[in-house]
Amino acid sequence: MTASPTSTPLDLRPDEVHVWIVEPERIEDPRLLEAYKALLDTGERERQRRFHFERHQRQYLVSHALVRLTLSRYAPVAPEAWRFVPNEYGRPAIVGPVGQWLRFNLSHTDGMALVAVGRDVDLGADIEDAERPGETVEIADHYFAKTEVQALRALPKERQRERFFEYWTLKEAYIKARGAGLSLPLDQFAFDLVPGQMPGITFDPRMNDLPDVWQFMQHKPSTRHQAALAFRRPRGGALTVRWQHTVPLAGDMAPVIKTA
């Protein structure tokens, strides 16, 4: 089983973001897993081996193969030929003369991974397993903006965990879109979540950012997973987002189109 760039690259317009979703733990075909491993570079293979649990090794393998295969859908580069360089906060960018216009962001958690791709647009993506054990609302008390904590605590207790992950994925997506990771204080920007409306954001003046330049979208790809996207608006309007489930190298499922 071999991988090669798409013969006819997919069209990715400036007003689109494409999100490709995979369920790593459900991929058990050893031929696929070996094909994925052949795509990784030496550093990626070493990082994969460092994970103690097999499920985390598989998450890393499948998600990083997904990045390479996805990028090759849009530019004439073999999946194994992509090279990346991280910024000072660890966010990778494409190295080389081809595909410089592509922007991408990867996120993975137990049960699911996704990569978001856009054209010359700052973007960030996050996906979380909302059924994972551990503290949630208590984390918000210490790190979220006061308005978010107040809104969270005002909900019935059985709704608070779900709302926590809605806030968390949006915050992660935003700081990843900024390319600065957790160096940005989570309590200096706040999301306003109103049913039936796109998420809104407000900033503390110290953030030196403007709400109107950002667009956010939420998505539940499964009953246990919460995902969010953040991206700078193009001039003249909003972006269309396409969410699509895939099994890399084994065919794709039908896309789900959402327009923001």
Coordinates of N, CA and C in Angstrom, one line a residue, residues 19-243:
V19 N -11.9 20.7 7.3 CA -11.5 19.9 8.5 C -11.7 18.4 8.2
W20 N -10.6 17.7 8.4 CA -10.6 16.2 8.1 C -10.5 15.5 9.5
I21 N -11.5 14.6 9.8 CA -11.6 14.0 11.1 C -11.4 12.5 10.9
V22 N -10.6 11.9 11.9 CA -10.4 10.5 11.9 C -10.5 9.9 13.3
E23 N -10.9 8.6 13.4 CA -11.0 7.9 14.6 C -9.8 6.9 14.7
P24 N -8.7 7.3 15.3 CA -7.5 6.5 15.2 C -7.6 5.1 15.8
E25 N -8.4 5.0 17.0 CA -8.5 3.7 17.6 C -9.3 2.7 16.9
R26 N -10.1 3.1 15.9 CA -10.9 2.2 15.1 C -10.1 1.7 13.9
I27 N -8.9 2.2 13.6 CA -8.1 1.7 12.5 C -7.2 0.6 13.0
E28 N -7.5 -0.6 12.6 CA -6.8 -1.8 13.1 C -6.1 -2.6 12.0
D29 N -6.3 -2.2 10.7 CA -5.6 -2.9 9.6 C -4.1 -2.7 9.7
P30 N -3.3 -3.7 9.9 CA -1.9 -3.5 10.0 C -1.2 -2.9 8.7
R31 N -1.8 -3.2 7.6 CA -1.3 -2.6 6.3 C -1.4 -1.1 6.4
L32 N -2.5 -0.6 6.8 CA -2.7 0.8 6.9 C -1.7 1.4 7.9
L33 N -1.6 0.8 9.1 CA -0.7 1.4 10.1 C 0.7 1.4 9.7
E34 N 1.1 0.4 8.9 CA 2.5 0.4 8.4 C 2.7 1.4 7.3
A35 N 1.6 1.6 6.5 CA 1.7 2.7 5.5 C 1.8 4.1 6.1
Y36 N 1.1 4.3 7.2 CA 1.2 5.5 7.9 C 2.6 5.8 8.5
K37 N 3.1 4.7 9.1 CA 4.5 4.8 9.7 C 5.5 5.2 8.7
A38 N 5.3 4.7 7.4 CA 6.3 5.0 6.4 C 6.3 6.4 6.0
L39 N 5.2 7.2 6.3 CA 5.1 8.6 5.9 C 5.9 9.5 6.9
L40 N 6.0 9.1 8.1 CA 6.6 9.9 9.2 C 8.1 10.1 9.0
D41 N 8.6 11.2 9.4 CA 10.1 11.4 9.4 C 10.7 10.8 10.6
T42 N 12.0 10.9 10.7 CA 12.7 10.2 11.8 C 12.3 10.8 13.2
G43 N 12.2 12.1 13.3 CA 11.8 12.7 14.5 C 10.4 12.3 15.0
E44 N 9.5 12.2 14.0 CA 8.1 11.8 14.3 C 8.1 10.4 14.8
R45 N 8.8 9.5 14.2 CA 8.8 8.1 14.6 C 9.4 8.0 16.0
E46 N 10.4 8.8 16.3 CA 11.0 8.7 17.7 C 10.0 9.2 18.7
R47 N 9.3 10.3 18.4 CA 8.3 10.9 19.3 C 7.2 9.9 19.5
Q48 N 6.8 9.2 18.5 CA 5.7 8.2 18.6 C 6.1 7.1 19.6
R49 N 7.4 6.6 19.5 CA 7.9 5.5 20.3 C 7.9 5.9 21.8
R50 N 8.0 7.2 22.1 CA 8.1 7.6 23.5 C 6.8 7.5 24.3
F51 N 5.7 7.4 23.6 CA 4.4 7.2 24.3 C 4.4 5.8 25.0
H52 N 3.9 5.8 26.2 CA 3.9 4.6 27.0 C 2.8 3.7 26.6
F53 N 1.6 4.2 26.3 CA 0.4 3.4 26.0 C 0.2 3.3 24.5
E54 N -0.2 2.1 24.1 CA -0.3 1.8 22.7 C -1.4 2.7 22.0
R55 N -2.4 3.1 22.8 CA -3.5 3.9 22.1 C -2.9 5.3 21.9
H56 N -2.0 5.8 22.7 CA -1.4 7.1 22.4 C -0.4 7.0 21.3
Q57 N 0.3 5.9 21.2 CA 1.1 5.7 20.0 C 0.3 5.7 18.7
R58 N -0.8 5.1 18.8 CA -1.7 5.0 17.6 C -2.3 6.4 17.3
Q59 N -2.7 7.1 18.3 CA -3.2 8.5 18.1 C -2.2 9.3 17.4
Y60 N -1.0 9.3 17.9 CA 0.1 10.1 17.3 C 0.4 9.7 15.8
L61 N 0.5 8.4 15.6 CA 0.8 7.9 14.3 C -0.3 8.3 13.3
V62 N -1.5 8.0 13.6 CA -2.6 8.3 12.6 C -2.8 9.7 12.4
S63 N -2.7 10.5 13.5 CA -3.0 12.0 13.3 C -1.9 12.6 12.5
H64 N -0.6 12.2 12.7 CA 0.4 12.9 12.0 C 0.5 12.4 10.5
A65 N 0.1 11.1 10.3 CA -0.1 10.7 8.9 C -1.2 11.4 8.2
L66 N -2.3 11.7 9.0 CA -3.4 12.5 8.5 C -3.0 13.8 8.0
V67 N -2.1 14.5 8.8 CA -1.6 15.8 8.4 C -1.0 15.7 7.0
R68 N 0.0 14.8 6.8 CA 0.7 14.7 5.6 C -0.2 14.3 4.4
L69 N -1.0 13.4 4.6 CA -1.9 13.0 3.5 C -2.9 14.1 3.2
T70 N -3.4 14.8 4.2 CA -4.3 15.9 3.9 C -3.6 17.0 3.1
L71 N -2.5 17.4 3.5 CA -1.8 18.5 2.8 C -1.5 18.1 1.3
S72 N -1.3 16.8 1.1 CA -1.0 16.4 -0.3 C -2.3 16.3 -1.1
R73 N -3.4 16.5 -0.5 CA -4.7 16.6 -1.3 C -4.7 18.0 -2.0
Y74 N -4.0 18.9 -1.5 CA -4.1 20.3 -2.0 C -2.8 20.8 -2.8
A75 N -1.7 20.2 -2.6 CA -0.5 20.6 -3.3 C 0.3 19.4 -3.8
P76 N 1.0 19.5 -4.9 CA 1.7 18.3 -5.5 C 3.0 18.0 -4.8
V77 N 2.8 17.5 -3.6 CA 3.9 17.1 -2.7 C 3.6 15.7 -2.2
A78 N 4.5 14.8 -2.3 CA 4.3 13.4 -1.7 C 4.2 13.6 -0.2
P79 N 3.3 12.8 0.4 CA 3.0 12.9 1.9 C 4.3 12.8 2.7
E80 N 5.2 11.9 2.3 CA 6.4 11.7 3.1 C 7.4 12.9 2.9
A81 N 7.2 13.7 1.9 CA 8.2 14.8 1.6 C 7.9 16.1 2.3
W82 N 6.8 16.2 3.0 CA 6.5 17.5 3.7 C 7.6 17.6 4.8
R83 N 8.0 18.9 5.0 CA 8.9 19.2 6.1 C 8.3 20.4 6.9
F84 N 8.5 20.3 8.2 CA 7.9 21.3 9.0 C 9.0 21.9 10.0
V85 N 8.7 23.2 10.4 CA 9.6 23.8 11.4 C 8.7 24.5 12.4
P86 N 8.9 24.2 13.7 CA 8.1 24.8 14.7 C 8.5 26.3 15.0
N87 N 7.5 27.1 15.4 CA 7.9 28.4 15.9 C 8.3 28.3 17.4
E88 N 8.5 29.4 18.1 CA 9.1 29.3 19.4 C 8.1 28.7 20.4
Y89 N 6.8 28.6 20.0 CA 5.8 28.0 20.9 C 5.5 26.6 20.5
G90 N 6.2 26.1 19.4 CA 6.0 24.7 19.0 C 5.0 24.5 17.9
R91 N 4.4 25.6 17.3 CA 3.5 25.4 16.2 C 4.2 25.2 14.9
P92 N 3.9 24.1 14.2 CA 4.7 23.8 13.0 C 4.2 24.6 11.8
A93 N 5.1 24.9 10.9 CA 4.8 25.6 9.6 C 5.5 24.8 8.5
I94 N 5.0 24.9 7.3 CA 5.5 24.2 6.2 C 6.9 24.8 5.7
V95 N 7.8 23.9 5.4 CA 9.1 24.4 4.9 C 9.2 23.9 3.4
G96 N 9.7 24.8 2.6 CA 9.9 24.4 1.2 C 9.2 25.3 0.2
P97 N 9.4 25.2 -1.0 CA 8.9 26.1 -2.0 C 7.5 25.9 -2.4
V98 N 6.9 24.7 -2.1 CA 5.6 24.3 -2.6 C 4.7 24.2 -1.4
G99 N 3.5 24.8 -1.5 CA 2.5 24.7 -0.4 C 2.6 25.7 0.7
Q100 N 3.4 26.7 0.4 CA 3.6 27.8 1.5 C 2.2 28.5 1.8
W101 N 1.3 28.5 0.9 CA 0.0 29.1 1.1 C -0.9 28.3 2.0
L102 N -0.6 27.1 2.3 CA -1.4 26.2 3.1 C -1.2 26.6 4.6
R103 N -2.2 26.7 5.3 CA -2.2 26.8 6.8 C -2.9 25.6 7.4
F104 N -2.4 25.0 8.4 CA -3.0 23.8 9.0 C -2.9 23.8 10.5
N105 N -3.7 23.1 11.2 CA -3.6 22.9 12.6 C -4.2 21.5 13.0
L106 N -3.4 20.8 13.8 CA -3.8 19.5 14.2 C -4.2 19.4 15.7
S107 N -5.2 18.6 16.0 CA -5.6 18.3 17.4 C -6.0 16.9 17.5
H108 N -5.7 16.3 18.6 CA -6.2 14.9 18.8 C -6.4 14.6 20.3
T109 N -7.3 13.7 20.6 CA -7.6 13.3 21.9 C -8.0 11.8 21.8
D110 N -8.4 11.2 23.0 CA -8.8 9.8 22.9 C -10.0 9.7 22.0
G111 N -9.9 8.8 21.1 CA -11.1 8.5 20.2 C -11.2 9.3 18.9
M112 N -10.4 10.4 18.8 CA -10.6 11.2 17.6 C -9.5 12.2 17.4
A113 N -9.2 12.5 16.1 CA -8.2 13.5 15.7 C -8.8 14.3 14.5
L114 N -8.3 15.5 14.4 CA -8.7 16.3 13.2 C -7.5 17.2 12.8
V115 N -7.6 17.6 11.5 CA -6.7 18.6 11.0 C -7.5 19.6 10.2
A116 N -7.3 20.9 10.5 CA -8.0 22.0 9.8 C -7.0 22.6 8.8
V117 N -7.5 22.9 7.6 CA -6.6 23.4 6.5 C -7.3 24.6 5.9
G118 N -6.6 25.7 5.7 CA -7.1 26.9 5.1 C -6.0 27.5 4.1
R119 N -6.4 28.5 3.4 CA -5.5 29.2 2.4 C -5.1 30.5 3.0
D120 N -3.8 30.7 3.4 CA -3.3 32.0 3.8 C -4.2 32.6 4.9
V121 N -4.6 31.8 5.9 CA -5.5 32.3 7.0 C -5.0 31.8 8.3
D122 N -4.9 32.6 9.3 CA -4.5 32.2 10.6 C -5.7 31.3 11.2
L123 N -5.4 30.1 11.6 CA -6.4 29.3 12.1 C -5.9 28.4 13.2
G124 N -6.9 28.0 14.0 CA -6.6 27.0 15.1 C -7.7 26.1 15.3
A125 N -7.4 24.9 15.8 CA -8.5 23.9 16.0 C -8.2 23.1 17.2
D126 N -9.3 22.7 17.9 CA -9.1 21.8 19.1 C -10.3 20.8 19.1
I127 N -10.0 19.6 19.6 CA -11.0 18.6 19.9 C -10.7 18.0 21.2
E128 N -11.7 17.7 22.0 CA -11.5 17.2 23.3 C -12.5 16.1 23.5
D129 N -12.1 15.1 24.4 CA -13.0 14.0 24.8 C -13.7 14.5 26.1
A130 N -15.0 14.9 26.0 CA -15.7 15.4 27.1 C -16.0 14.4 28.2
E131 N -15.7 13.1 27.9 CA -16.0 12.1 28.9 C -14.7 11.7 29.6
R132 N -13.6 12.4 29.4 CA -12.4 12.0 30.0 C -12.5 12.4 31.5
P133 N -11.8 11.6 32.4 CA -11.8 11.9 33.8 C -11.0 13.1 34.2
G134 N -11.3 13.6 35.4 CA -10.5 14.8 35.8 C -11.4 16.0 36.1
E135 N -10.8 17.0 36.7 CA -11.5 18.3 37.0 C -11.8 19.0 35.7
T136 N -12.9 19.7 35.8 CA -13.4 20.6 34.7 C -13.7 22.0 35.2
V137 N -14.9 22.0 35.9 CA -15.4 23.3 36.4 C -14.4 24.0 37.3
E138 N -13.7 23.1 38.1 CA -12.7 23.7 39.0 C -11.5 24.4 38.3
I139 N -11.2 23.8 37.1 CA -10.2 24.5 36.3 C -10.6 25.8 35.8
A140 N -11.9 25.9 35.4 CA -12.5 27.2 35.0 C -12.4 28.2 36.1
D141 N -12.7 27.8 37.3 CA -12.6 28.8 38.4 C -11.3 29.5 38.5
H142 N -10.2 28.8 38.2 CA -8.8 29.3 38.4 C -8.3 30.0 37.1
Y143 N -8.8 29.6 35.9 CA -8.1 30.1 34.7 C -9.0 30.8 33.7
F144 N -10.3 30.7 33.8 CA -11.2 31.3 32.8 C -11.5 32.8 33.2
A145 N -12.1 33.5 32.3 CA -12.5 34.9 32.6 C -13.7 34.9 33.5
K146 N -13.8 35.9 34.3 CA -14.9 36.0 35.3 C -16.3 35.8 34.7
T147 N -16.5 36.4 33.5 CA -17.8 36.3 32.9 C -18.1 34.9 32.5
E148 N -17.1 34.1 32.1 CA -17.3 32.7 31.7 C -17.6 31.9 32.9
V149 N -16.9 32.1 34.0 CA -17.1 31.4 35.3 C -18.5 31.6 35.8
Q150 N -18.9 32.9 35.7 CA -20.3 33.2 36.2 C -21.3 32.5 35.3
A151 N -21.2 32.5 34.0 CA -22.1 31.9 33.1 C -22.1 30.4 33.3
L152 N -20.9 29.8 33.5 CA -20.8 28.4 33.8 C -21.5 28.0 35.0
R153 N -21.2 28.7 36.1 CA -21.8 28.4 37.4 C -23.3 28.6 37.5
A154 N -23.8 29.4 36.6 CA -25.3 29.7 36.6 C -26.1 28.6 35.9
L155 N -25.4 27.7 35.2 CA -26.1 26.6 34.6 C -26.4 25.5 35.6
P156 N -27.4 24.6 35.3 CA -27.6 23.5 36.2 C -26.4 22.6 36.2
K157 N -26.1 22.0 37.3 CA -24.9 21.2 37.5 C -24.6 20.2 36.4
E158 N -25.7 19.6 35.9 CA -25.5 18.5 34.9 C -25.1 19.1 33.5
R159 N -25.2 20.4 33.4 CA -24.8 21.1 32.1 C -23.5 21.7 32.2
Q160 N -22.9 21.8 33.3 CA -21.7 22.5 33.5 C -20.5 21.9 32.8
R161 N -20.4 20.6 32.9 CA -19.2 19.9 32.2 C -19.2 20.1 30.7
E162 N -20.4 20.0 30.1 CA -20.5 20.2 28.7 C -20.1 21.6 28.3
R163 N -20.6 22.6 29.1 CA -20.2 24.0 28.8 C -18.8 24.2 29.0
F164 N -18.2 23.6 30.0 CA -16.7 23.7 30.2 C -16.0 23.4 28.9
F165 N -16.3 22.3 28.3 CA -15.6 21.8 27.1 C -15.9 22.7 25.9
E166 N -17.0 23.3 25.9 CA -17.3 24.3 24.8 C -16.4 25.5 25.0
Y167 N -16.2 26.0 26.2 CA -15.3 27.1 26.4 C -13.9 26.7 26.2
W168 N -13.5 25.5 26.7 CA -12.1 25.1 26.6 C -11.6 24.9 25.1
T169 N -12.5 24.3 24.3 CA -12.1 24.1 22.9 C -12.0 25.4 22.2
L170 N -12.9 26.3 22.5 CA -12.8 27.6 21.8 C -11.5 28.4 22.2
K171 N -11.2 28.3 23.5 CA -10.0 29.0 24.0 C -8.8 28.4 23.4
E172 N -8.7 27.1 23.3 CA -7.5 26.4 22.7 C -7.4 26.7 21.2
A173 N -8.6 26.7 20.6 CA -8.5 27.1 19.1 C -8.0 28.5 18.9
Y174 N -8.5 29.4 19.7 CA -8.0 30.8 19.6 C -6.5 31.0 19.8
I175 N -6.0 30.4 20.9 CA -4.6 30.6 21.2 C -3.7 29.9 20.2
K176 N -4.2 28.8 19.6 CA -3.5 28.1 18.6 C -3.5 28.9 17.3
A177 N -4.6 29.6 17.0 CA -4.7 30.4 15.8 C -3.7 31.6 15.9
R178 N -3.6 32.1 17.1 CA -2.6 33.2 17.4 C -1.2 32.7 17.3
G179 N -0.9 31.4 17.4 CA 0.4 30.8 17.3 C 1.2 31.0 18.5
A180 N 0.6 31.3 19.7 CA 1.4 31.6 20.9 C 1.1 30.7 22.0
G181 N 0.2 29.7 21.8 CA -0.1 28.7 22.8 C -0.5 29.3 24.2
L182 N -0.2 28.6 25.2 CA -0.6 29.0 26.6 C 0.2 30.2 27.1
S183 N 1.0 30.8 26.3 CA 1.6 32.1 26.7 C 0.6 33.2 26.8
L184 N -0.6 33.0 26.2 CA -1.7 33.9 26.2 C -2.6 33.6 27.5
P185 N -2.8 34.5 28.3 CA -3.6 34.3 29.5 C -5.1 34.0 29.2
L186 N -5.6 32.8 29.7 CA -6.9 32.4 29.4 C -8.0 33.3 30.0
D187 N -7.6 34.1 31.0 CA -8.6 34.9 31.7 C -8.7 36.3 31.0
Q188 N -7.9 36.6 30.0 CA -7.9 37.9 29.4 C -8.7 37.9 28.1
F189 N -9.4 36.9 27.8 CA -10.4 36.9 26.7 C -11.6 36.0 27.1
A190 N -12.8 36.3 26.7 CA -13.9 35.6 27.1 C -14.9 35.4 26.0
F191 N -15.5 34.2 26.0 CA -16.5 33.8 25.0 C -17.9 34.0 25.5
D192 N -18.8 34.4 24.6 CA -20.2 34.6 24.9 C -20.9 33.6 24.0
L193 N -21.6 32.6 24.7 CA -22.3 31.5 24.0 C -23.8 31.7 24.1
V194 N -24.4 32.0 23.0 CA -25.9 32.2 22.9 C -26.4 31.1 21.9
P195 N -27.4 30.3 22.4 CA -28.0 29.3 21.5 C -28.4 29.9 20.2
G196 N -28.0 29.2 19.1 CA -28.4 29.6 17.7 C -27.5 30.7 17.1
Q197 N -26.5 31.1 17.8 CA -25.6 32.2 17.3 C -24.2 31.7 17.3
M198 N -23.4 32.3 16.5 CA -22.0 32.0 16.5 C -21.3 32.5 17.8
P199 N -20.3 31.8 18.3 CA -19.7 32.3 19.5 C -19.1 33.7 19.3
G200 N -19.3 34.6 20.3 CA -18.7 35.9 20.3 C -17.5 35.9 21.3
I201 N -16.6 36.9 21.1 CA -15.4 37.0 21.9 C -15.2 38.4 22.3
T202 N -14.8 38.6 23.6 CA -14.3 40.0 24.0 C -12.9 39.8 24.6
F203 N -12.2 41.0 24.5 CA -10.8 41.0 24.9 C -10.5 42.0 26.0
D204 N -9.7 41.6 27.0 CA -9.1 42.6 27.9 C -8.1 43.4 27.0
P205 N -8.1 44.7 27.3 CA -7.2 45.6 26.5 C -5.8 45.1 26.4
R206 N -5.3 44.4 27.4 CA -3.9 43.9 27.4 C -3.7 42.9 26.3
M207 N -4.8 42.3 25.7 CA -4.6 41.3 24.7 C -4.3 41.9 23.3
N208 N -4.6 43.2 23.2 CA -4.3 44.0 21.9 C -4.8 43.2 20.7
D209 N -6.2 42.9 20.8 CA -6.8 42.2 19.7 C -8.2 42.7 19.5
L210 N -8.8 42.5 18.4 CA -10.1 43.0 18.0 C -11.1 41.8 17.8
P211 N -12.3 41.9 18.4 CA -13.3 40.8 18.2 C -13.7 40.6 16.8
D212 N -13.9 41.7 16.0 CA -14.5 41.6 14.7 C -13.6 40.9 13.7
V213 N -12.3 40.7 13.9 CA -11.5 40.1 12.9 C -11.5 38.6 13.1
W214 N -12.2 38.0 14.1 CA -12.2 36.6 14.4 C -13.6 36.0 14.1
Q215 N -13.5 34.7 13.7 CA -14.7 33.9 13.5 C -14.5 32.6 14.2
F216 N -15.5 32.1 14.8 CA -15.4 30.8 15.6 C -16.6 29.9 15.2
M217 N -16.3 28.6 15.2 CA -17.3 27.6 14.9 C -17.1 26.4 15.9
Q218 N -18.2 25.9 16.3 CA -18.2 24.7 17.2 C -18.9 23.5 16.4
H219 N -18.4 22.3 16.8 CA -19.0 21.1 16.1 C -18.9 19.9 17.1
K220 N -19.9 19.1 17.1 CA -19.8 17.8 17.9 C -19.8 16.6 16.9
P221 N -18.5 16.1 16.6 CA -18.4 15.0 15.7 C -18.9 13.7 16.2
S222 N -19.1 13.6 17.6 CA -19.6 12.4 18.2 C -20.3 12.9 19.5
T223 N -21.0 11.9 20.1 CA -21.7 12.3 21.4 C -20.7 12.6 22.5
R224 N -19.5 12.1 22.4 CA -18.5 12.4 23.5 C -17.5 13.4 23.2
H225 N -17.4 13.9 21.9 CA -16.4 14.8 21.5 C -16.9 16.2 21.2
Q226 N -16.1 17.2 21.6 CA -16.4 18.6 21.3 C -15.3 19.2 20.5
A227 N -15.6 19.9 19.4 CA -14.5 20.5 18.6 C -14.8 22.0 18.4
A228 N -13.8 22.8 18.1 CA -13.9 24.2 17.8 C -12.9 24.6 16.9
L229 N -13.2 25.6 16.1 CA -12.3 26.3 15.1 C -12.3 27.8 15.4
A230 N -11.1 28.4 15.2 CA -10.9 29.8 15.2 C -10.1 30.2 14.0
F231 N -10.5 31.3 13.4 CA -9.8 31.8 12.2 C -10.1 33.3 12.0
R232 N -9.1 34.0 11.5 CA -9.3 35.4 11.1 C -10.2 35.5 9.9
R233 N -11.1 36.4 10.0 CA -12.1 36.6 8.9 C -11.3 37.1 7.6
P234 N -11.7 36.6 6.5 CA -11.2 37.2 5.3 C -11.9 38.5 5.0
R235 N -11.2 39.4 4.3 CA -11.9 40.7 4.0 C -13.2 40.4 3.2
G236 N -14.2 41.0 3.6 CA -15.5 40.9 2.9 C -16.4 39.8 3.4
G237 N -16.1 39.1 4.5 CA -17.1 38.2 5.0 C -16.6 37.0 5.7
A238 N -17.5 36.0 5.9 CA -17.2 34.8 6.7 C -16.7 33.7 5.8
L239 N -16.2 32.7 6.5 CA -15.7 31.5 5.8 C -16.7 30.4 5.9
T240 N -16.7 29.5 4.9 CA -17.5 28.3 4.9 C -16.6 27.2 5.4
V241 N -17.1 26.3 6.3 CA -16.3 25.2 6.9 C -16.9 23.9 6.5
R242 N -16.1 23.0 6.0 CA -16.5 21.7 5.6 C -15.8 20.7 6.6
W243 N -16.6 19.9 7.3 CA -16.2 18.9 8.2 C -16.3 17.6 7.5

